[in-house]
Short mmCIF file of C-alpha atoms in Angstrom, two decimals:
data_model
loop_
_atom_site.label_atom_id
_atom_site.label_comp_id
_atom_site.label_asym_id
_atom_site.label_seq_id
_atom_site.Cartn_x
_atom_site.Cartn_y
_atom_site.Cartn_z
CA UNK Q 139 18.05 27.97 -23.72
CA UNK Q 140 17.42 26.71 -20.21
CA UNK Q 141 15.87 23.56 -18.80
CA UNK Q 142 12.09 23.27 -19.21
CA UNK Q 143 10.15 21.03 -16.81
CA UNK Q 144 6.84 19.41 -17.73
CA UNK Q 145 5.26 18.04 -14.56
CA UNK Q 146 2.45 15.51 -14.25
CA UNK Q 147 0.68 14.27 -11.14
CA UNK Q 148 0.88 15.29 -7.51
CA UNK Q 149 1.90 18.38 -5.57
CA UNK Q 150 5.09 16.61 -4.56
CA UNK Q 151 6.12 16.47 -8.21
CA UNK Q 152 5.44 20.22 -8.44
CA UNK Q 153 7.88 20.84 -5.57
CA UNK Q 154 10.46 18.45 -6.98
CA UNK Q 155 10.32 20.20 -10.35
CA UNK Q 156 12.06 23.18 -8.74
CA UNK Q 157 14.83 20.91 -7.40
CA UNK Q 158 15.22 19.33 -10.84
CA UNK Q 159 15.51 22.73 -12.48
CA UNK Q 160 18.17 23.87 -10.04
CA UNK Q 161 20.23 20.68 -10.26
CA UNK Q 162 19.95 20.27 -14.03
CA UNK Q 163 20.84 23.87 -14.81
CA UNK Q 164 23.64 23.71 -12.26
CA UNK Q 165 25.02 20.69 -14.11
CA UNK Q 166 25.19 22.73 -17.30
CA UNK Q 167 22.25 21.25 -19.22
CA UNK Q 168 20.61 23.52 -21.76
CA UNK Q 169 17.92 23.20 -24.43
CA UNK Q 170 16.59 20.24 -22.44
CA UNK Q 171 13.02 19.22 -21.66
CA UNK Q 172 12.48 17.17 -18.51
CA UNK Q 173 9.27 15.14 -18.26
CA UNK Q 174 8.53 14.67 -14.54
CA UNK Q 175 6.09 11.78 -14.86
CA UNK Q 176 3.31 10.24 -12.77
CA UNK Q 177 2.43 6.54 -12.49
CA UNK Q 178 -0.80 6.65 -10.51
CA UNK Q 179 -2.96 5.64 -13.51
CA UNK Q 180 -2.49 4.25 -17.00
CA UNK Q 181 -3.86 7.54 -18.31
CA UNK Q 182 -1.10 9.50 -16.52
CA UNK Q 183 1.56 7.34 -18.17
CA UNK Q 184 -0.10 7.70 -21.57
CA UNK Q 185 -0.23 11.48 -21.15
CA UNK Q 186 3.51 11.56 -20.49
CA UNK Q 187 4.22 9.53 -23.63
CA UNK Q 188 1.96 11.75 -25.74
CA UNK Q 189 3.65 14.85 -24.35
CA UNK Q 190 7.10 13.47 -25.21
CA UNK Q 191 6.12 12.88 -28.84
CA UNK Q 192 4.46 16.28 -29.16
CA UNK Q 193 7.38 18.17 -27.62
CA UNK Q 194 9.89 16.40 -29.85
CA UNK Q 195 7.90 17.42 -32.94
CA UNK Q 196 7.79 21.01 -31.72
CA UNK Q 197 11.44 21.16 -30.64
CA UNK Q 198 13.36 18.52 -32.58
CA UNK Q 199 16.75 19.81 -31.42
CA UNK Q 200 15.89 19.66 -27.72
CA UNK Q 201 17.08 16.78 -25.55
CA UNK Q 202 14.35 14.96 -23.66
CA UNK Q 203 14.88 13.42 -20.21
CA UNK Q 204 12.16 11.43 -18.46
CA UNK Q 205 12.03 11.08 -14.70
CA UNK Q 206 9.38 10.69 -11.98
CA UNK Q 207 7.33 7.71 -10.81
CA UNK Q 208 6.54 6.30 -14.26
CA UNK Q 209 10.20 6.52 -15.23
CA UNK Q 210 11.13 4.62 -12.06
CA UNK Q 211 8.58 1.84 -12.59
CA UNK Q 212 8.68 1.63 -16.42
CA UNK Q 213 12.16 2.79 -17.32
CA UNK Q 214 12.64 0.41 -20.26
CA UNK Q 215 9.41 1.52 -21.91
CA UNK Q 216 10.52 5.16 -21.95
CA UNK Q 217 14.09 4.26 -22.98
CA UNK Q 218 12.68 2.44 -26.01
CA UNK Q 219 11.10 5.67 -27.24
CA UNK Q 220 13.26 7.21 -29.97
CA UNK Q 221 12.39 10.70 -28.72
CA UNK Q 222 13.88 10.05 -25.26
CA UNK Q 223 17.56 10.72 -24.61
CA UNK Q 224 17.79 9.75 -20.92
CA UNK Q 225 15.69 8.13 -18.18
CA UNK Q 226 16.56 9.29 -14.67
CA UNK Q 227 15.30 7.59 -11.50
CA UNK Q 228 12.94 9.17 -8.99
CA UNK Q 229 15.55 9.56 -6.25
CA UNK Q 230 18.37 10.21 -8.71
CA UNK Q 231 16.55 13.26 -10.09
CA UNK Q 232 17.06 15.09 -6.77
CA UNK Q 233 20.87 14.94 -7.01
CA UNK Q 234 23.23 16.95 -9.18
CA UNK Q 235 25.40 13.95 -10.02
CA UNK Q 236 22.60 12.35 -12.05
CA UNK Q 237 22.21 15.50 -14.11
CA UNK Q 238 25.96 15.88 -14.63
CA UNK Q 239 25.99 12.32 -15.97
CA UNK Q 240 22.97 13.09 -18.13
CA UNK Q 241 24.76 16.08 -19.62
CA UNK Q 242 27.39 13.79 -21.15
CA UNK Q 243 25.28 10.74 -21.90
CA UNK Q 244 23.11 11.69 -24.86
CA UNK Q 245 23.06 9.69 -28.08
CA UNK Q 246 23.19 6.30 -26.32
CA UNK Q 247 21.35 3.09 -27.12
CA UNK Q 248 18.09 2.23 -25.37
CA UNK Q 249 19.59 0.13 -22.56
CA UNK Q 250 22.33 2.69 -21.94
CA UNK Q 251 19.83 5.53 -21.58
CA UNK Q 252 18.62 4.25 -18.21
CA UNK Q 253 20.05 5.82 -15.06
CA UNK Q 254 17.61 4.46 -12.49
CA UNK Q 255 18.84 3.25 -9.11
CA UNK Q 256 17.07 0.89 -6.69
CA UNK Q 257 14.48 3.12 -5.01
CA UNK Q 258 13.93 0.57 -2.24
CA UNK Q 259 17.51 0.98 -1.08
CA UNK Q 260 16.99 4.69 -0.30
CA UNK Q 261 16.71 5.08 3.48
CA UNK Q 262 17.30 8.78 4.16
CA UNK Q 263 15.93 12.00 2.82
CA UNK Q 264 18.11 15.08 2.55
CA UNK Q 265 16.33 18.43 2.77
CA UNK Q 266 16.20 20.41 -0.45
CA UNK Q 267 16.15 24.10 0.38
CA UNK Q 268 14.48 25.75 -2.57
CA UNK Q 269 15.37 29.32 -3.40
CA UNK Q 270 14.15 29.14 -6.99
CA UNK Q 271 10.50 29.93 -6.25
CA UNK Q 272 9.66 33.37 -7.57
CA UNK Q 273 9.74 35.85 -4.70
CA UNK Q 274 6.25 36.78 -3.62
CA UNK Q 275 4.58 33.72 -5.19
CA UNK Q 276 1.57 33.40 -2.90
CA UNK Q 277 1.61 29.64 -2.23
CA UNK Q 278 4.59 27.27 -2.24
CA UNK Q 279 5.11 23.65 -1.30
CA UNK Q 280 7.58 22.20 1.17
CA UNK Q 281 8.41 18.50 0.89
CA UNK Q 282 8.67 16.94 4.35
CA UNK Q 283 8.28 13.25 3.52
CA UNK Q 284 8.65 10.83 0.62
CA UNK Q 285 7.81 7.19 -0.05
CA UNK Q 286 5.33 4.86 1.62
CA UNK Q 287 5.62 1.79 3.83
CA UNK Q 288 2.04 0.68 3.16
CA UNK Q 289 1.09 -1.59 0.30
CA UNK Q 290 -2.44 -0.78 -0.77
CA UNK Q 291 -3.40 -3.38 -3.34
CA UNK Q 292 -4.21 -0.88 -6.10
CA UNK Q 293 -1.16 1.36 -5.71
CA UNK Q 294 2.10 1.34 -7.69
CA UNK Q 295 3.49 4.48 -6.03
CA UNK Q 296 5.63 2.75 -3.33
CA UNK Q 297 7.58 1.14 -6.18
CA UNK Q 298 8.09 4.55 -7.74
CA UNK Q 299 8.88 6.38 -4.50
CA UNK Q 300 10.40 3.76 -2.21
CA UNK Q 301 9.89 3.37 1.52
CA UNK Q 302 8.85 6.21 3.82
CA UNK Q 303 11.53 8.69 4.82
CA UNK Q 304 11.33 12.14 6.39
CA UNK Q 305 13.12 15.47 6.44
CA UNK Q 306 14.32 16.36 9.97
CA UNK Q 307 12.12 18.91 11.75
CA UNK Q 308 14.82 21.54 12.08
CA UNK Q 309 15.47 21.50 8.34
CA UNK Q 310 11.76 21.85 7.59
CA UNK Q 311 11.44 24.81 9.96
CA UNK Q 312 14.48 26.44 8.32
CA UNK Q 313 12.92 25.93 4.87
CA UNK Q 314 9.61 27.47 5.95
CA UNK Q 315 11.33 30.42 7.61
CA UNK Q 316 13.40 31.10 4.49
CA UNK Q 317 10.34 31.01 2.26
CA UNK Q 318 8.37 33.32 4.54
CA UNK Q 319 11.28 35.78 4.52
CA UNK Q 320 11.09 35.75 0.71
CA UNK Q 321 7.47 36.90 0.89
CA UNK Q 322 5.47 33.69 0.47
CA UNK Q 323 2.21 33.96 2.41
CA UNK Q 324 1.09 30.32 2.42
CA UNK Q 325 3.15 27.15 2.88
CA UNK Q 326 1.77 23.72 1.98
CA UNK Q 327 3.38 20.69 3.63
CA UNK Q 328 3.50 17.85 1.16
CA UNK Q 329 4.61 14.23 0.93
CA UNK Q 330 3.54 10.83 -0.37
CA UNK Q 331 2.21 9.61 2.99
CA UNK Q 332 2.28 12.71 5.19
CA UNK Q 333 0.87 11.14 8.34
CA UNK Q 334 3.76 8.66 8.42
CA UNK Q 335 6.10 11.62 8.88
CA UNK Q 336 8.88 11.12 11.41
CA UNK Q 337 8.71 7.37 12.01
CA UNK Q 338 12.26 7.03 10.63
CA UNK Q 339 13.70 10.01 12.57
CA UNK Q 340 15.29 9.96 16.04
CA UNK Q 341 12.54 10.12 18.64
CA UNK Q 342 9.90 9.40 15.98
CA UNK Q 343 8.22 12.84 15.91
CA UNK Q 344 4.79 12.93 14.28
CA UNK Q 345 3.23 15.27 11.75
CA UNK Q 346 1.41 17.09 14.53
CA UNK Q 347 4.65 17.89 16.34
CA UNK Q 348 6.19 19.16 13.09
CA UNK Q 349 3.14 21.36 12.50
CA UNK Q 350 3.34 22.82 16.00
CA UNK Q 351 7.07 23.48 15.65
CA UNK Q 352 6.54 25.39 12.40
CA UNK Q 353 3.75 27.50 13.87
CA UNK Q 354 5.74 28.17 17.04
CA UNK Q 355 9.10 29.00 15.46
CA UNK Q 356 7.91 30.90 12.39
CA UNK Q 357 5.43 33.40 13.87
CA UNK Q 358 5.58 35.52 10.69
CA UNK Q 359 3.97 32.69 8.69
CA UNK Q 360 0.49 33.78 7.65
CA UNK Q 361 -0.99 30.48 6.50
CA UNK Q 362 0.02 26.83 6.81
CA UNK Q 363 -1.82 24.19 4.83
CA UNK Q 364 -1.52 20.41 4.90
CA UNK Q 365 -1.98 18.36 1.75
CA UNK Q 366 -3.51 14.88 1.62
CA UNK Q 367 -3.45 12.82 4.83
CA UNK Q 368 -4.42 9.33 5.94
CA UNK Q 369 -7.04 10.12 8.58
CA UNK Q 370 -6.49 6.93 10.59
CA UNK Q 371 -2.89 8.03 11.27
CA UNK Q 372 -3.68 11.61 12.35
CA UNK Q 373 -2.10 12.19 15.78
CA UNK Q 374 -3.35 14.18 18.79
CA UNK Q 375 -0.87 17.04 18.25
CA UNK Q 376 -2.21 17.55 14.75
CA UNK Q 377 -5.76 17.68 16.05
CA UNK Q 378 -4.68 20.16 18.74
CA UNK Q 379 -3.10 22.40 16.10
CA UNK Q 380 -6.23 22.26 13.96
CA UNK Q 381 -8.31 23.29 16.97
CA UNK Q 382 -5.99 25.95 18.40
CA UNK Q 383 -4.16 27.85 15.66
CA UNK Q 384 -6.08 29.85 13.05
CA UNK Q 385 -2.96 29.96 10.83
CA UNK Q 386 -3.42 26.25 10.13
CA UNK Q 387 -6.01 26.33 7.38
CA UNK Q 388 -9.39 24.64 8.04
CA UNK Q 389 -9.10 22.36 5.03
CA UNK Q 390 -8.04 18.71 5.00
CA UNK Q 391 -7.86 16.37 2.04
CA UNK Q 392 -8.39 12.75 3.07
CA UNK Q 393 -7.22 9.56 1.42
CA UNK Q 394 -10.52 7.64 1.83
CA UNK Q 395 -10.67 5.69 -1.48
CA UNK Q 396 -14.00 3.95 -0.77
CA UNK Q 397 -17.03 4.03 1.48
CA UNK Q 398 -17.51 0.28 1.64
CA UNK Q 399 -15.80 -1.83 4.31
CA UNK Q 400 -15.28 -4.91 2.12
CA UNK Q 401 -13.73 -2.82 -0.65
CA UNK Q 402 -11.51 -1.06 1.90
CA UNK Q 403 -10.38 -4.44 3.21
CA UNK Q 404 -9.58 -5.66 -0.30
CA UNK Q 405 -7.71 -2.41 -0.94
CA UNK Q 406 -5.70 -3.17 2.22
CA UNK Q 407 -6.60 0.20 3.67
CA UNK Q 408 -6.15 0.75 7.40
CA UNK Q 409 -9.46 2.46 8.15
CA UNK Q 410 -13.11 1.47 8.00
CA UNK Q 411 -16.10 3.47 6.82
CA UNK Q 412 -16.97 4.16 10.44
CA UNK Q 413 -13.43 5.40 11.15
CA UNK Q 414 -13.72 7.94 8.35
CA UNK Q 415 -17.08 9.26 9.56
CA UNK Q 416 -15.90 9.45 13.18
CA UNK Q 417 -12.75 11.33 12.18
CA UNK Q 418 -14.70 13.94 10.23
CA UNK Q 419 -17.16 14.35 13.12
CA UNK Q 420 -14.30 14.71 15.63
CA UNK Q 421 -12.42 17.32 13.60
CA UNK Q 422 -15.63 19.23 12.91
CA UNK Q 423 -16.25 19.47 16.66
CA UNK Q 424 -12.72 20.87 17.10
CA UNK Q 425 -12.94 23.25 14.12
CA UNK Q 426 -16.60 23.74 13.12
CA UNK Q 427 -15.79 25.47 9.82
CA UNK Q 428 -13.43 22.72 8.59
CA UNK Q 429 -13.79 21.70 4.94
CA UNK Q 430 -12.92 18.20 3.77
CA UNK Q 431 -11.82 16.89 0.42
CA UNK Q 432 -11.21 13.25 -0.40
CA UNK Q 433 -9.81 10.82 -2.95
CA UNK Q 434 -12.31 8.13 -3.94
CA UNK Q 435 -11.80 5.32 -6.45
CA UNK Q 436 -14.74 4.24 -8.61
CA UNK Q 437 -14.90 0.68 -9.90
CA UNK Q 438 -12.29 -1.05 -7.75
CA UNK Q 439 -12.15 -4.81 -8.55
CA UNK Q 440 -15.11 -6.76 -7.08
CA UNK Q 441 -17.03 -3.53 -6.34
CA UNK Q 442 -20.77 -4.10 -6.75
CA UNK Q 443 -23.44 -1.44 -7.22
CA UNK Q 444 -24.34 -1.79 -3.55
CA UNK Q 445 -20.72 -1.28 -2.51
CA UNK Q 446 -20.42 1.73 -4.80
CA UNK Q 447 -23.59 3.24 -3.34
CA UNK Q 448 -21.82 3.38 0.03
CA UNK Q 449 -19.13 5.57 -1.53
CA UNK Q 450 -21.84 7.87 -2.86
CA UNK Q 451 -23.42 8.05 0.61
CA UNK Q 452 -20.05 8.75 2.24
CA UNK Q 453 -19.90 12.18 0.58
CA UNK Q 454 -22.83 13.35 2.70
CA UNK Q 455 -21.99 11.34 5.82
CA UNK Q 456 -18.47 12.79 6.00
CA UNK Q 457 -19.60 16.20 4.77
CA UNK Q 458 -17.13 16.23 1.87
CA UNK Q 459 -16.77 19.36 -0.26
CA UNK Q 460 -13.96 18.55 -2.71
CA UNK Q 461 -13.88 15.18 -4.46
CA UNK Q 462 -10.95 13.81 -6.45
CA UNK Q 463 -12.53 10.92 -8.33
CA UNK Q 464 -10.29 8.25 -9.81
CA UNK Q 465 -11.76 5.66 -12.19
CA UNK Q 466 -9.96 2.48 -11.19
CA UNK Q 467 -6.90 1.89 -13.37
CA UNK Q 468 -5.18 -1.49 -13.43
CA UNK Q 469 -1.51 -1.15 -12.53
CA UNK Q 470 0.49 -4.23 -13.58
CA UNK Q 471 2.29 -5.86 -10.68
CA UNK Q 472 -0.22 -4.83 -8.02
CA UNK Q 473 -2.44 -7.38 -6.20
CA UNK Q 474 -5.61 -5.62 -7.38
CA UNK Q 475 -4.63 -6.32 -11.00
CA UNK Q 476 -5.19 -10.03 -10.28
CA UNK Q 477 -8.66 -9.52 -8.75
CA UNK Q 478 -11.92 -9.86 -10.71
CA UNK Q 479 -12.23 -6.59 -12.64
CA UNK Q 480 -15.26 -4.33 -13.04
CA UNK Q 481 -16.21 -3.71 -16.67
CA UNK Q 482 -14.78 -0.53 -18.15
CA UNK Q 483 -18.13 1.10 -19.04
CA UNK Q 484 -19.38 0.51 -15.47
CA UNK Q 485 -16.23 2.13 -14.06
CA UNK Q 486 -16.74 5.22 -16.23
CA UNK Q 487 -20.42 5.44 -15.33
CA UNK Q 488 -19.73 5.18 -11.60
CA UNK Q 489 -16.99 7.80 -11.81
CA UNK Q 490 -19.42 10.12 -13.61
CA UNK Q 491 -22.06 9.62 -10.89
CA UNK Q 492 -19.53 10.19 -8.13
CA UNK Q 493 -18.30 13.39 -9.77
CA UNK Q 494 -21.88 14.64 -10.04
CA UNK Q 495 -22.41 14.09 -6.31
CA UNK Q 496 -19.14 15.91 -5.62
CA UNK Q 497 -20.12 18.84 -7.83
CA UNK Q 498 -23.43 19.14 -6.01
CA UNK Q 499 -21.66 19.12 -2.63
CA UNK Q 500 -19.31 21.87 -3.80
CA UNK Q 501 -22.22 24.01 -5.02
CA UNK Q 502 -23.91 23.69 -1.64
CA UNK Q 503 -20.76 24.81 0.13
CA UNK Q 504 -20.30 27.77 -2.20
CA UNK Q 505 -23.89 28.84 -1.59
CA UNK Q 506 -23.41 28.57 2.18
CA UNK Q 507 -20.44 30.96 1.99
CA UNK Q 508 -22.54 33.91 0.85
CA UNK Q 509 -22.50 36.64 3.50
CA UNK Q 510 -19.44 35.28 5.32
CA UNK Q 511 -16.24 37.23 5.97
CA UNK Q 512 -13.22 35.31 4.68
CA UNK Q 513 -9.46 35.77 4.70
CA UNK Q 514 -8.57 35.50 1.03
CA UNK Q 515 -5.08 34.83 -0.31
CA UNK Q 516 -4.74 36.71 -3.61
CA UNK Q 517 -3.20 34.18 -6.01
CA UNK Q 518 -3.37 36.21 -9.20
CA UNK Q 519 -4.92 39.36 -10.59
CA UNK Q 520 -8.17 37.50 -11.14
CA UNK Q 521 -8.45 34.99 -8.30
CA UNK Q 522 -7.88 34.27 -4.65
CA UNK Q 523 -8.68 31.42 -2.28
CA UNK Q 524 -10.32 31.40 1.10
CA UNK Q 525 -8.99 29.60 4.16
CA UNK Q 526 -11.09 26.64 2.99
CA UNK Q 527 -9.40 26.60 -0.44
CA UNK Q 528 -12.55 27.86 -2.13
CA UNK Q 529 -11.82 29.99 -5.24
CA UNK Q 530 -12.89 33.64 -5.23
CA UNK Q 531 -13.10 35.98 -8.22
CA UNK Q 532 -10.98 39.01 -7.30
CA UNK Q 533 -10.22 42.40 -8.82
CA UNK Q 534 -7.95 45.19 -7.65
CA UNK Q 535 -6.06 43.42 -4.83
CA UNK Q 536 -2.30 42.96 -4.59
CA UNK Q 537 -1.11 39.49 -5.55
CA UNK Q 538 0.37 37.70 -2.54
CA UNK Q 539 -1.60 39.62 0.05
CA UNK Q 540 -4.18 38.16 2.45
CA UNK Q 541 -7.27 40.37 2.69
CA UNK Q 542 -10.56 40.20 4.62
CA UNK Q 543 -13.46 40.14 2.18
CA UNK Q 544 -17.18 39.56 2.48
CA UNK Q 545 -18.53 36.94 0.11
CA UNK Q 546 -21.40 38.45 -1.89
CA UNK Q 547 -22.34 35.60 -4.22
CA UNK Q 548 -21.01 32.99 -6.58
CA UNK Q 549 -20.32 32.77 -10.27
CA UNK Q 550 -20.33 29.15 -11.35
CA UNK Q 551 -17.75 27.37 -9.19
CA UNK Q 552 -16.17 30.58 -7.85
CA UNK Q 553 -17.25 32.89 -5.09
CA UNK Q 554 -17.59 36.62 -5.72
CA UNK Q 555 -17.15 39.66 -3.46
#
């Protein structure tokens, strides 16, 4: 039996799962389950623990290795679980040596299970050229950056990922070219803090320059998409690419977190409410059909009803279509954990209200699509996605192709043709 990966959390983890599979199988591991964990919320950590127990009941003979952000930040907790055979650090998981050591290290005591290095000492990022993606898979991710130099008061991720580091531009272009040659139609650039890309590289290239280089040097690439960005750090080259090249998809996901200036200040964010609105207005002038998504936290410590109402209003003022709503989750060791907390029921109620506003915004956008011609990437036999990442019910088209289709209606939260 081979190595099975169970991945929680972000798109970056999804990319890294392919590296883990390659390195672990190359090290000779078999009948092994790797839990690639997430630490962004308490719920994410709890889900990983529940999954470990469930998988051990289902496959008692399998070895279980835990890695990812939660393993990096809470290694001892996972090592104390009887079901866990090894805990591998978040940088260690990307290297074959860690998996070769894991192969020979099962049956150890709790303290000996831990193979987690100091993530803050990691300064460089080697490219990981992935050839394990199934040929013709419509959309694949390319990791161009890892870690974060910012210290938002609610966030544990820098302690799970380390400081910001980038893959050199040439290596990224080579990765994209190789994936396009294998038949992948859409590439998604991903990282922990994408707009910090390049600050650690010679000449300090920015994300916009990287984007332009990919589009220029891989003309066969059909679609390039950018995952979550920090709008205040978006550079002029990135805005130029959004305006000038149709292959860069008109869809941006923004790390906004709140619509209230005092909350943003207490979060130690680098933008204001006005900055967010101005950015969306500016990009919409450059690319009128742009669609925005955003992360917003409900119930951050000290948030009042009036402050929360500004987050509700921001959905309309920024013209947001996709909302990722996070009920605030206390992460031990972060400054926000020491702030006056909002009551749990109020957090849940605010998150519910915010999701309802987001669902209404999405319905409006879906309705507005009716009658439009869209370039649809066929993801599976039953579904595709437009340039704006809107789902479309599909029948009879070849998976992996990009086809021009007229939107005829909608069925729930999917468009129809």
